[in-house]
């Protein structure tokens, strides 16, 4: 009995080694043909065979002095008292750019309306727009005046003196965690969202209140990327050179479009960011590296979206947390997604069955670009 068992184990071991060998040969030979399929296979094998990113700590940790040089730009607009108030549920950062004034206006009058959230949902949520200075030096002065004027009216901008570009997104991430640490340590949750993301505030607040009741420690939720490969095509926006990140997959991280962490995780990320090399400009991956160094891992929520836009339907609104890529439709979406019809849609067995059927029809199409996965249709 015992012998047998050992023999089986040995057999499996040989099998595993052979598989690994064949896989590695395939990988090496296909290096030239490093298209997306191969890099995904590689990164997935990496993620699920190695399944540990301990080495990241060593190669990304730098001294505090060197880290100081990378973030910590001077504040041009700030609101140190924005977070005053005892019982704060959520500090919500919206990553915006100087010229996106219309997006900010739409957010203020829809899901980012603090008065609405406090009156209708009974929760204390603060929305802060974070940005740098206009990327174009020539337009910097005039946009800056407009920004100051906008801020006089709404008092919700926080701006630092760095050029607001895609490759400075990690600087913006450092700004968020630094600001939260300095002025808003008591918020129970921190969220970071793009300015073209729609947040279903009633659903989100309800969900976070429930998580909070259970005691949220080590909480980090969003659309999780597991075993995502660095993009090596030079023409891609997300291109990352080998010198910046030499392994074949990133540690687990949540899509930067919208994710939430609990207060304790926010402070861990902040502490990690003080000694981690932040030249890696993909901000959500950088956040993943910080979290990895602190032993925090993300959890998937089926109704947080990454890149995609959710289908328009009350049965989707009923569950939706975030959806990406909404600009011109944000007012209509807000009105429809928070209507009374939606609040009633899943009451009763028949209606629940109807909604499940609708969600299957909407989310489980073979050619559907993934916002929410097919399996979330059944939740
Ligand atoms: C290194 O990373 C691991 C996770 O991969 C983490 O659990 C550990 O705490 C990190 N160590 C240090 C010294 O940061
Ligand atoms: C925010 O919501 C309140 C209460 O629902 C409403 O009175 C106010 O007009 C809204 N603000 C904006 C900018 O739409
Ligand atoms: C980031 O901002 C700094 C400060 O304005 C600027 O010098 C630098 O060129 C920016 N980096 C990128 C990649 O845009
Ligand atoms: C941070 O990483 C970059 C490569 O991405 C490297 O050139 C730089 O020397 C590193 N900084 C420190 C202080 O190690
Ligand atoms: C929603 O349900 C409530 C009570 O179940 C009912 O009073 C109300 O009329 C319903 N509203 C709509 C728009 O169906």
CSV table of C-alpha atoms and ligand atoms in Angstrom, one decimal:
chain,number,residue,atom,x,y,z
A,1,UNK,CA,0.0,0.0,0.0
A,2,UNK,CA,2.7,2.4,1.1
A,3,UNK,CA,5.1,1.4,-1.6
A,4,UNK,CA,2.4,1.8,-4.2
A,5,UNK,CA,1.6,5.2,-3.1
A,6,UNK,CA,5.3,6.2,-3.3
A,7,UNK,CA,5.6,4.8,-6.7
A,8,UNK,CA,2.6,6.8,-7.9
A,9,UNK,CA,4.1,9.9,-6.4
A,10,UNK,CA,7.4,9.2,-8.2
A,11,UNK,CA,5.5,8.7,-11.4
A,12,UNK,CA,3.7,12.0,-11.1
A,13,UNK,CA,6.9,13.7,-10.3
A,14,UNK,CA,8.6,12.4,-13.5
A,15,UNK,CA,5.5,13.5,-15.4
A,16,UNK,CA,5.6,16.9,-14.0
A,17,UNK,CA,9.3,17.4,-14.7
A,18,UNK,CA,8.9,16.2,-18.3
A,19,UNK,CA,6.0,18.5,-18.8
A,20,UNK,CA,8.0,21.4,-17.4
A,21,UNK,CA,10.9,20.5,-19.6
A,22,UNK,CA,8.8,20.3,-22.7
A,23,UNK,CA,7.1,23.6,-21.8
A,24,UNK,CA,10.4,25.3,-21.3
A,25,UNK,CA,11.8,24.1,-24.6
A,26,UNK,CA,8.7,25.3,-26.3
A,27,UNK,CA,9.0,28.6,-24.6
A,28,UNK,CA,12.6,29.1,-25.4
A,29,UNK,CA,12.1,28.2,-29.1
A,30,UNK,CA,9.2,30.5,-29.4
A,31,UNK,CA,10.9,33.5,-28.0
A,32,UNK,CA,11.3,35.1,-31.4
A,33,UNK,CA,7.6,34.5,-32.0
A,34,UNK,CA,6.8,36.4,-28.9
A,35,UNK,CA,3.2,37.3,-29.8
A,36,UNK,CA,0.5,37.8,-27.3
A,37,UNK,CA,-0.4,34.1,-27.1
A,38,UNK,CA,3.0,33.0,-26.2
A,39,UNK,CA,3.6,35.8,-23.7
A,40,UNK,CA,0.3,34.9,-22.1
A,41,UNK,CA,1.1,31.2,-21.9
A,42,UNK,CA,4.5,32.2,-20.4
A,43,UNK,CA,3.1,34.6,-17.9
A,44,UNK,CA,0.4,32.2,-16.9
A,45,UNK,CA,2.8,29.3,-16.4
A,46,UNK,CA,5.0,31.7,-14.4
A,47,UNK,CA,2.1,32.8,-12.3
A,48,UNK,CA,0.8,29.3,-11.5
A,49,UNK,CA,4.1,27.3,-11.4
A,50,UNK,CA,6.3,29.8,-9.6
A,51,UNK,CA,3.4,31.5,-7.9
A,52,UNK,CA,5.6,33.7,-5.7
A,53,UNK,CA,7.0,37.1,-6.4
A,54,UNK,CA,9.4,37.2,-3.4
A,55,UNK,CA,12.2,38.3,-5.8
A,56,UNK,CA,10.4,41.5,-6.5
A,57,UNK,CA,11.1,42.9,-3.1
A,58,UNK,CA,14.8,42.6,-3.5
A,59,UNK,CA,15.0,44.2,-6.9
A,60,UNK,CA,12.5,47.0,-6.3
A,61,UNK,CA,13.4,48.1,-2.8
A,62,UNK,CA,15.6,51.2,-2.8
A,63,UNK,CA,16.7,53.5,-0.1
A,64,UNK,CA,14.3,56.1,1.3
A,65,UNK,CA,16.5,58.9,0.0
A,66,UNK,CA,16.4,57.6,-3.6
A,67,UNK,CA,12.7,57.2,-3.3
A,68,UNK,CA,12.2,60.7,-2.1
A,69,UNK,CA,13.5,62.0,-5.4
A,70,UNK,CA,10.7,60.2,-7.4
A,71,UNK,CA,7.5,61.5,-5.8
A,72,UNK,CA,6.6,64.2,-3.3
A,73,UNK,CA,6.1,67.1,-5.7
A,74,UNK,CA,5.0,70.4,-4.3
A,75,UNK,CA,1.2,70.9,-3.8
A,76,UNK,CA,-0.2,73.7,-6.0
A,77,UNK,CA,-3.8,73.2,-4.9
A,78,UNK,CA,-4.7,71.4,-1.7
A,79,UNK,CA,-7.5,71.1,0.8
A,80,UNK,CA,-6.0,69.9,4.1
A,81,UNK,CA,-9.4,69.9,5.8
A,82,UNK,CA,-11.3,68.1,3.1
A,83,UNK,CA,-11.5,65.0,5.2
A,84,UNK,CA,-12.6,66.6,8.4
A,85,UNK,CA,-15.4,64.6,9.9
A,86,UNK,CA,-15.4,61.7,12.3
A,87,UNK,CA,-17.2,58.9,10.5
A,88,UNK,CA,-15.8,58.7,7.0
A,89,UNK,CA,-16.7,55.6,5.0
A,90,UNK,CA,-14.9,56.3,1.8
A,91,UNK,CA,-12.2,58.6,0.4
A,92,UNK,CA,-12.6,58.5,-3.4
A,93,UNK,CA,-9.8,59.8,-5.6
A,94,UNK,CA,-10.7,60.5,-9.2
A,95,UNK,CA,-7.6,60.6,-11.4
A,96,UNK,CA,-8.2,63.5,-13.8
A,97,UNK,CA,-6.2,65.8,-16.0
A,98,UNK,CA,-6.3,69.6,-16.1
A,99,UNK,CA,-8.3,69.8,-19.4
A,100,UNK,CA,-11.0,67.3,-18.4
A,101,UNK,CA,-13.2,69.9,-16.8
A,102,UNK,CA,-16.4,68.5,-18.4
A,103,UNK,CA,-15.8,65.1,-17.0
A,104,UNK,CA,-15.3,66.5,-13.5
A,105,UNK,CA,-18.5,68.5,-13.8
A,106,UNK,CA,-20.5,65.4,-14.9
A,107,UNK,CA,-19.1,63.4,-12.0
A,108,UNK,CA,-19.9,66.2,-9.5
A,109,UNK,CA,-23.5,66.2,-10.6
A,110,UNK,CA,-23.9,62.5,-10.8
A,111,UNK,CA,-22.2,59.7,-8.8
A,112,UNK,CA,-19.7,62.1,-7.2
A,113,UNK,CA,-22.3,64.3,-5.6
A,114,UNK,CA,-21.3,64.2,-1.9
A,115,UNK,CA,-24.6,65.8,-0.8
A,116,UNK,CA,-26.6,63.2,-2.6
A,117,UNK,CA,-24.5,60.4,-1.0
A,118,UNK,CA,-24.9,61.8,2.4
A,119,UNK,CA,-28.6,62.6,2.1
A,120,UNK,CA,-29.9,59.6,0.2
A,121,UNK,CA,-27.4,56.9,1.2
A,122,UNK,CA,-26.6,58.1,4.7
A,123,UNK,CA,-22.8,57.7,4.2
A,124,UNK,CA,-19.9,60.1,4.4
A,125,UNK,CA,-18.0,59.9,1.2
A,126,UNK,CA,-15.4,62.5,0.0
A,127,UNK,CA,-14.6,62.9,-3.7
A,128,UNK,CA,-11.2,64.4,-4.5
A,129,UNK,CA,-9.9,65.1,-8.0
A,130,UNK,CA,-6.2,64.5,-8.3
A,131,UNK,CA,-4.1,66.0,-11.1
A,132,UNK,CA,-0.8,67.5,-12.2
A,133,UNK,CA,-0.2,70.5,-14.3
A,134,UNK,CA,-1.0,70.7,-18.0
A,135,UNK,CA,1.4,68.6,-20.0
A,136,UNK,CA,1.9,71.4,-22.6
A,137,UNK,CA,4.0,74.2,-21.2
A,138,UNK,CA,2.4,76.8,-23.4
A,139,UNK,CA,-1.1,76.0,-22.1
A,140,UNK,CA,-0.1,75.6,-18.5
A,141,UNK,CA,-0.7,79.1,-17.4
A,142,UNK,CA,-4.2,79.6,-18.8
A,143,UNK,CA,-5.4,76.2,-17.7
A,144,UNK,CA,-4.0,76.8,-14.3
A,145,UNK,CA,-6.1,80.0,-13.9
A,146,UNK,CA,-9.2,78.1,-15.0
A,147,UNK,CA,-8.4,75.3,-12.5
A,148,UNK,CA,-8.0,77.8,-9.7
A,149,UNK,CA,-11.3,79.3,-10.6
A,150,UNK,CA,-13.0,75.9,-10.7
A,151,UNK,CA,-11.5,75.0,-7.4
A,152,UNK,CA,-12.8,78.2,-5.8
A,153,UNK,CA,-16.2,77.0,-6.7
A,154,UNK,CA,-16.0,73.4,-5.7
A,155,UNK,CA,-12.9,73.0,-3.4
A,156,UNK,CA,-12.3,69.5,-4.5
A,157,UNK,CA,-9.1,69.6,-6.5
A,158,UNK,CA,-5.7,68.4,-5.2
A,159,UNK,CA,-2.9,69.2,-7.6
A,160,UNK,CA,0.9,68.7,-7.5
A,161,UNK,CA,3.6,70.3,-9.6
A,162,UNK,CA,4.3,67.4,-12.1
A,163,UNK,CA,3.4,67.2,-15.8
A,164,UNK,CA,0.1,65.4,-16.1
A,165,UNK,CA,1.0,62.6,-18.6
A,166,UNK,CA,0.4,58.9,-18.9
A,167,UNK,CA,3.9,58.1,-17.9
A,168,UNK,CA,3.5,60.1,-14.7
A,169,UNK,CA,0.5,58.1,-13.5
A,170,UNK,CA,2.6,56.4,-10.8
A,171,UNK,CA,3.5,59.9,-9.5
A,172,UNK,CA,-0.2,60.5,-9.3
A,173,UNK,CA,-0.6,57.2,-7.4
A,174,UNK,CA,2.1,58.3,-4.9
A,175,UNK,CA,0.2,61.6,-4.5
A,176,UNK,CA,-3.0,59.7,-3.6
A,177,UNK,CA,-1.5,57.5,-1.0
A,178,UNK,CA,0.6,60.2,0.4
A,179,UNK,CA,-2.4,62.6,0.7
A,180,UNK,CA,-4.5,59.9,2.3
A,181,UNK,CA,-1.8,59.2,4.8
A,182,UNK,CA,-1.3,62.8,5.7
A,183,UNK,CA,-4.8,64.2,5.7
A,184,UNK,CA,-7.3,61.3,5.8
A,185,UNK,CA,-6.0,58.4,7.8
A,186,UNK,CA,-9.4,57.8,9.4
A,187,UNK,CA,-11.3,57.0,6.2
A,188,UNK,CA,-12.3,53.3,6.4
A,189,UNK,CA,-11.9,52.8,2.6
A,190,UNK,CA,-9.9,54.4,-0.1
A,191,UNK,CA,-10.9,54.2,-3.8
A,192,UNK,CA,-9.0,55.2,-6.9
A,193,UNK,CA,-10.9,55.7,-10.1
A,194,UNK,CA,-10.4,57.1,-13.6
A,195,UNK,CA,-12.5,60.1,-14.7
A,196,UNK,CA,-14.2,58.1,-17.4
A,197,UNK,CA,-15.5,55.5,-14.9
A,198,UNK,CA,-19.0,55.2,-13.8
A,199,UNK,CA,-19.4,54.3,-10.1
A,200,UNK,CA,-22.7,53.0,-9.0
A,201,UNK,CA,-22.6,54.8,-5.7
A,202,UNK,CA,-25.7,53.3,-4.0
A,203,UNK,CA,-24.5,49.8,-4.7
A,204,UNK,CA,-20.9,50.6,-3.8
A,205,UNK,CA,-21.8,52.3,-0.5
A,206,UNK,CA,-24.1,49.4,0.4
A,207,UNK,CA,-21.4,46.9,-0.3
A,208,UNK,CA,-18.7,48.7,1.6
A,209,UNK,CA,-21.0,49.3,4.6
A,210,UNK,CA,-21.5,45.5,4.7
A,211,UNK,CA,-17.8,44.8,4.4
A,212,UNK,CA,-17.2,47.3,7.1
A,213,UNK,CA,-19.6,45.6,9.5
A,214,UNK,CA,-17.8,42.3,9.0
A,215,UNK,CA,-14.6,44.2,9.9
A,216,UNK,CA,-12.5,45.1,6.9
A,217,UNK,CA,-8.8,44.2,7.3
A,218,UNK,CA,-6.5,43.5,4.4
A,219,UNK,CA,-9.3,44.4,2.0
A,220,UNK,CA,-8.5,45.1,-1.6
A,221,UNK,CA,-11.1,44.6,-4.3
A,222,UNK,CA,-11.5,45.3,-8.0
A,223,UNK,CA,-11.0,43.6,-11.4
A,224,UNK,CA,-8.0,41.4,-10.7
A,225,UNK,CA,-5.3,40.7,-13.3
A,226,UNK,CA,-3.5,37.5,-12.5
A,227,UNK,CA,-0.4,36.5,-14.3
A,228,UNK,CA,-0.6,39.4,-16.7
A,229,UNK,CA,2.5,39.7,-19.0
A,230,UNK,CA,4.4,43.0,-19.5
A,231,UNK,CA,3.8,44.3,-23.0
A,232,UNK,CA,6.9,44.3,-25.0
A,233,UNK,CA,5.6,45.8,-28.2
A,234,UNK,CA,7.1,49.3,-28.6
A,235,UNK,CA,4.1,50.8,-30.2
A,236,UNK,CA,1.8,50.0,-27.2
A,237,UNK,CA,0.8,52.6,-24.7
A,238,UNK,CA,1.6,50.0,-22.0
A,239,UNK,CA,5.1,49.1,-23.3
A,240,UNK,CA,7.5,48.3,-20.6
A,241,UNK,CA,11.2,47.7,-21.4
A,242,UNK,CA,13.1,44.8,-19.9
A,243,UNK,CA,15.3,47.1,-17.9
A,244,UNK,CA,12.3,48.3,-16.1
A,245,UNK,CA,10.7,44.9,-15.5
A,246,UNK,CA,12.5,41.8,-16.5
A,247,UNK,CA,10.2,39.0,-15.5
A,248,UNK,CA,7.5,37.4,-17.7
A,249,UNK,CA,4.5,38.3,-15.5
A,250,UNK,CA,3.4,40.9,-13.1
A,251,UNK,CA,2.2,40.2,-9.6
A,252,UNK,CA,-1.5,40.2,-9.1
A,253,UNK,CA,-3.0,43.6,-9.2
A,254,UNK,CA,-6.4,45.3,-9.8
A,255,UNK,CA,-7.2,47.3,-12.9
A,256,UNK,CA,-6.5,51.0,-12.2
A,257,UNK,CA,-9.9,52.0,-13.7
A,258,UNK,CA,-11.4,51.5,-10.2
A,259,UNK,CA,-10.4,49.6,-7.1
A,260,UNK,CA,-11.0,49.9,-3.4
A,261,UNK,CA,-8.7,49.2,-0.4
A,262,UNK,CA,-9.4,49.3,3.3
A,263,UNK,CA,-7.6,51.9,5.5
A,264,UNK,CA,-5.0,49.5,6.8
A,265,UNK,CA,-4.1,48.4,3.2
A,266,UNK,CA,-3.9,52.1,2.2
A,267,UNK,CA,-1.4,52.7,4.9
A,268,UNK,CA,0.6,49.6,4.0
A,269,UNK,CA,0.8,50.7,0.4
A,270,UNK,CA,2.0,54.1,1.5
A,271,UNK,CA,4.7,52.6,3.7
A,272,UNK,CA,5.9,50.3,0.9
A,273,UNK,CA,5.9,53.2,-1.6
A,274,UNK,CA,8.5,55.0,0.5
A,275,UNK,CA,11.1,52.4,-0.4
A,276,UNK,CA,10.0,51.0,-3.7
A,277,UNK,CA,11.5,52.2,-7.0
A,278,UNK,CA,8.6,54.0,-8.6
A,279,UNK,CA,10.1,54.5,-12.1
A,280,UNK,CA,7.7,51.7,-13.3
A,281,UNK,CA,5.0,54.0,-14.9
A,282,UNK,CA,2.2,51.6,-15.1
A,283,UNK,CA,0.5,52.7,-11.9
A,284,UNK,CA,-1.7,49.8,-11.1
A,285,UNK,CA,1.2,47.3,-11.6
A,286,UNK,CA,3.3,49.5,-9.3
A,287,UNK,CA,0.5,49.3,-6.7
A,288,UNK,CA,0.6,45.5,-7.1
A,289,UNK,CA,4.3,45.5,-6.4
A,290,UNK,CA,3.8,47.6,-3.3
A,291,UNK,CA,1.0,45.3,-2.1
A,292,UNK,CA,3.1,42.2,-2.8
A,293,UNK,CA,5.9,43.6,-0.7
A,294,UNK,CA,3.5,44.0,2.2
A,295,UNK,CA,1.9,40.6,1.7
A,296,UNK,CA,-1.5,41.9,0.6
A,297,UNK,CA,-3.3,40.2,-2.3
A,298,UNK,CA,-6.4,41.4,-4.2
A,299,UNK,CA,-9.8,39.8,-4.4
A,300,UNK,CA,-12.0,39.8,-7.5
A,301,UNK,CA,-15.4,41.4,-7.5
A,302,UNK,CA,-17.6,40.3,-10.4
A,303,UNK,CA,-19.1,43.7,-11.0
A,304,UNK,CA,-16.0,45.9,-11.0
A,305,UNK,CA,-15.0,46.4,-14.6
A,306,UNK,CA,-11.5,46.8,-16.1
A,307,UNK,CA,-11.4,48.1,-19.6
A,308,UNK,CA,-14.9,47.4,-20.7
A,309,UNK,CA,-18.2,49.2,-20.7
A,310,UNK,CA,-21.1,47.3,-19.1
A,311,UNK,CA,-24.3,46.6,-21.1
A,312,UNK,CA,-27.2,49.0,-20.5
A,313,UNK,CA,-29.9,47.1,-18.6
A,314,UNK,CA,-31.7,47.4,-15.3
A,315,UNK,CA,-30.7,43.9,-14.4
A,316,UNK,CA,-27.1,44.9,-14.8
A,317,UNK,CA,-27.5,48.2,-12.9
A,318,UNK,CA,-28.9,46.2,-10.0
A,319,UNK,CA,-25.5,44.6,-9.4
A,320,UNK,CA,-23.1,47.1,-11.1
A,321,UNK,CA,-20.2,48.6,-9.1
A,322,UNK,CA,-18.1,50.3,-11.8
A,323,UNK,CA,-18.1,50.4,-15.5
A,324,UNK,CA,-15.4,52.0,-17.7
A,325,UNK,CA,-15.6,54.4,-20.7
A,326,UNK,CA,-18.5,56.6,-19.8
A,327,UNK,CA,-18.3,60.2,-20.8
A,328,UNK,CA,-21.2,61.6,-22.8
A,329,UNK,CA,-23.7,59.1,-21.4
A,330,UNK,CA,-23.0,59.6,-17.8
A,331,UNK,CA,-26.1,61.7,-17.0
A,332,UNK,CA,-28.5,59.2,-18.6
A,333,UNK,CA,-26.8,56.3,-17.1
A,334,UNK,CA,-26.9,57.8,-13.6
A,335,UNK,CA,-30.6,58.6,-13.9
A,336,UNK,CA,-31.4,55.1,-15.1
A,337,UNK,CA,-29.1,53.1,-12.9
A,338,UNK,CA,-30.4,54.8,-9.7
A,339,UNK,CA,-34.1,54.8,-10.7
A,340,UNK,CA,-36.8,53.2,-8.6
A,341,UNK,CA,-37.4,50.6,-11.2
A,342,UNK,CA,-33.9,49.2,-10.6
A,343,UNK,CA,-34.3,49.1,-6.9
A,344,UNK,CA,-37.3,46.8,-7.4
A,345,UNK,CA,-36.0,44.7,-10.2
A,346,UNK,CA,-34.7,41.7,-8.2
A,347,UNK,CA,-37.5,41.5,-5.7
A,348,UNK,CA,-39.3,38.2,-5.9
A,349,UNK,CA,-38.3,34.9,-7.4
A,350,UNK,CA,-39.8,35.5,-10.8
A,351,UNK,CA,-38.0,38.8,-11.3
A,352,UNK,CA,-34.7,37.3,-10.1
A,353,UNK,CA,-35.0,34.5,-12.6
A,354,UNK,CA,-35.8,37.0,-15.3
A,355,UNK,CA,-32.8,39.0,-14.5
A,356,UNK,CA,-30.5,36.0,-14.5
A,357,UNK,CA,-31.8,35.1,-17.9
A,358,UNK,CA,-31.2,38.7,-19.1
A,359,UNK,CA,-27.6,38.8,-17.7
A,360,UNK,CA,-26.8,35.4,-19.3
A,361,UNK,CA,-28.0,36.8,-22.6
A,362,UNK,CA,-25.9,40.0,-22.2
A,363,UNK,CA,-22.7,38.7,-20.7
A,364,UNK,CA,-22.3,35.2,-22.1
A,365,UNK,CA,-22.0,35.9,-25.8
A,366,UNK,CA,-18.9,34.4,-27.3
A,367,UNK,CA,-17.8,37.7,-29.0
A,368,UNK,CA,-18.7,39.9,-26.1
A,369,UNK,CA,-15.8,42.1,-24.9
A,370,UNK,CA,-15.3,41.3,-21.3
A,371,UNK,CA,-16.6,43.7,-18.8
A,372,UNK,CA,-18.3,41.4,-16.3
A,373,UNK,CA,-17.6,37.7,-16.8
A,374,UNK,CA,-20.2,35.3,-17.9
A,375,UNK,CA,-20.2,33.6,-14.5
A,376,UNK,CA,-21.2,36.8,-12.8
A,377,UNK,CA,-24.6,36.5,-14.6
A,378,UNK,CA,-25.5,33.7,-12.2
A,379,UNK,CA,-24.7,35.6,-8.9
B,1,LIG,C1,8.4,40.0,0.1
B,1,LIG,O1,7.3,39.5,-0.6
B,1,LIG,C2,6.5,38.6,0.0
B,1,LIG,C3,5.4,38.2,-0.9
B,1,LIG,O2,5.8,37.8,-2.1
B,1,LIG,C4,5.9,39.1,1.3
B,1,LIG,O3,5.1,38.2,1.9
B,1,LIG,C5,7.1,39.5,2.2
B,1,LIG,O4,6.6,40.1,3.4
B,1,LIG,C6,8.0,40.5,1.5
B,1,LIG,N1,9.2,40.7,2.3
B,1,LIG,C7,9.7,41.9,2.6
B,1,LIG,C8,10.9,41.9,3.5
B,1,LIG,O5,9.2,42.9,2.2
B,2,LIG,C1,-26.3,67.0,-5.5
B,2,LIG,O1,-27.4,66.4,-4.9
B,2,LIG,C2,-28.3,67.3,-4.1
B,2,LIG,C3,-29.2,66.5,-3.3
B,2,LIG,O2,-29.7,65.3,-4.0
B,2,LIG,C4,-28.9,68.2,-5.1
B,2,LIG,O3,-29.7,69.1,-4.4
B,2,LIG,C5,-27.8,69.0,-5.9
B,2,LIG,O4,-28.4,69.8,-6.8
B,2,LIG,C6,-26.8,68.1,-6.5
B,2,LIG,N1,-25.7,68.8,-7.0
B,2,LIG,C7,-25.3,68.9,-8.3
B,2,LIG,C8,-24.1,69.6,-8.6
B,2,LIG,O5,-26.0,68.3,-9.1
B,3,LIG,C1,6.7,63.9,-15.0
B,3,LIG,O1,6.6,65.1,-14.4
B,3,LIG,C2,7.9,65.8,-14.3
B,3,LIG,C3,7.7,67.1,-13.5
B,3,LIG,O2,6.9,67.9,-14.2
B,3,LIG,C4,8.5,66.0,-15.6
B,3,LIG,O3,9.8,66.6,-15.5
B,3,LIG,C5,8.6,64.7,-16.3
B,3,LIG,O4,9.1,64.9,-17.7
B,3,LIG,C6,7.3,64.0,-16.4
B,3,LIG,N1,7.5,62.6,-16.9
B,3,LIG,C7,6.9,62.2,-18.0
B,3,LIG,C8,7.3,60.8,-18.4
B,3,LIG,O5,6.0,62.8,-18.5
B,4,LIG,C1,14.9,52.3,-10.5
B,4,LIG,O1,14.7,51.5,-11.6
B,4,LIG,C2,15.3,52.0,-12.8
B,4,LIG,C3,14.9,51.1,-13.9
B,4,LIG,O2,13.5,51.0,-14.1
B,4,LIG,C4,16.8,52.1,-12.7
B,4,LIG,O3,17.3,52.7,-13.8
B,4,LIG,C5,17.1,53.0,-11.5
B,4,LIG,O4,18.5,53.0,-11.3
B,4,LIG,C6,16.4,52.4,-10.2
B,4,LIG,N1,16.6,53.4,-9.1
B,4,LIG,C7,17.3,53.0,-8.0
B,4,LIG,C8,17.5,54.1,-7.0
B,4,LIG,O5,17.7,51.9,-7.9
B,5,LIG,C1,-41.1,49.3,-5.7
B,5,LIG,O1,-41.6,48.5,-4.7
B,5,LIG,C2,-42.3,49.2,-3.7
B,5,LIG,C3,-42.6,48.2,-2.5
B,5,LIG,O2,-42.3,46.9,-2.8
B,5,LIG,C4,-43.6,49.7,-4.3
B,5,LIG,O3,-44.3,50.5,-3.3
B,5,LIG,C5,-43.2,50.7,-5.4
B,5,LIG,O4,-44.3,51.1,-6.1
B,5,LIG,C6,-42.3,50.0,-6.4
B,5,LIG,N1,-41.8,50.9,-7.4
B,5,LIG,C7,-41.7,50.7,-8.7
B,5,LIG,C8,-41.2,51.8,-9.6
B,5,LIG,O5,-42.0,49.6,-9.2
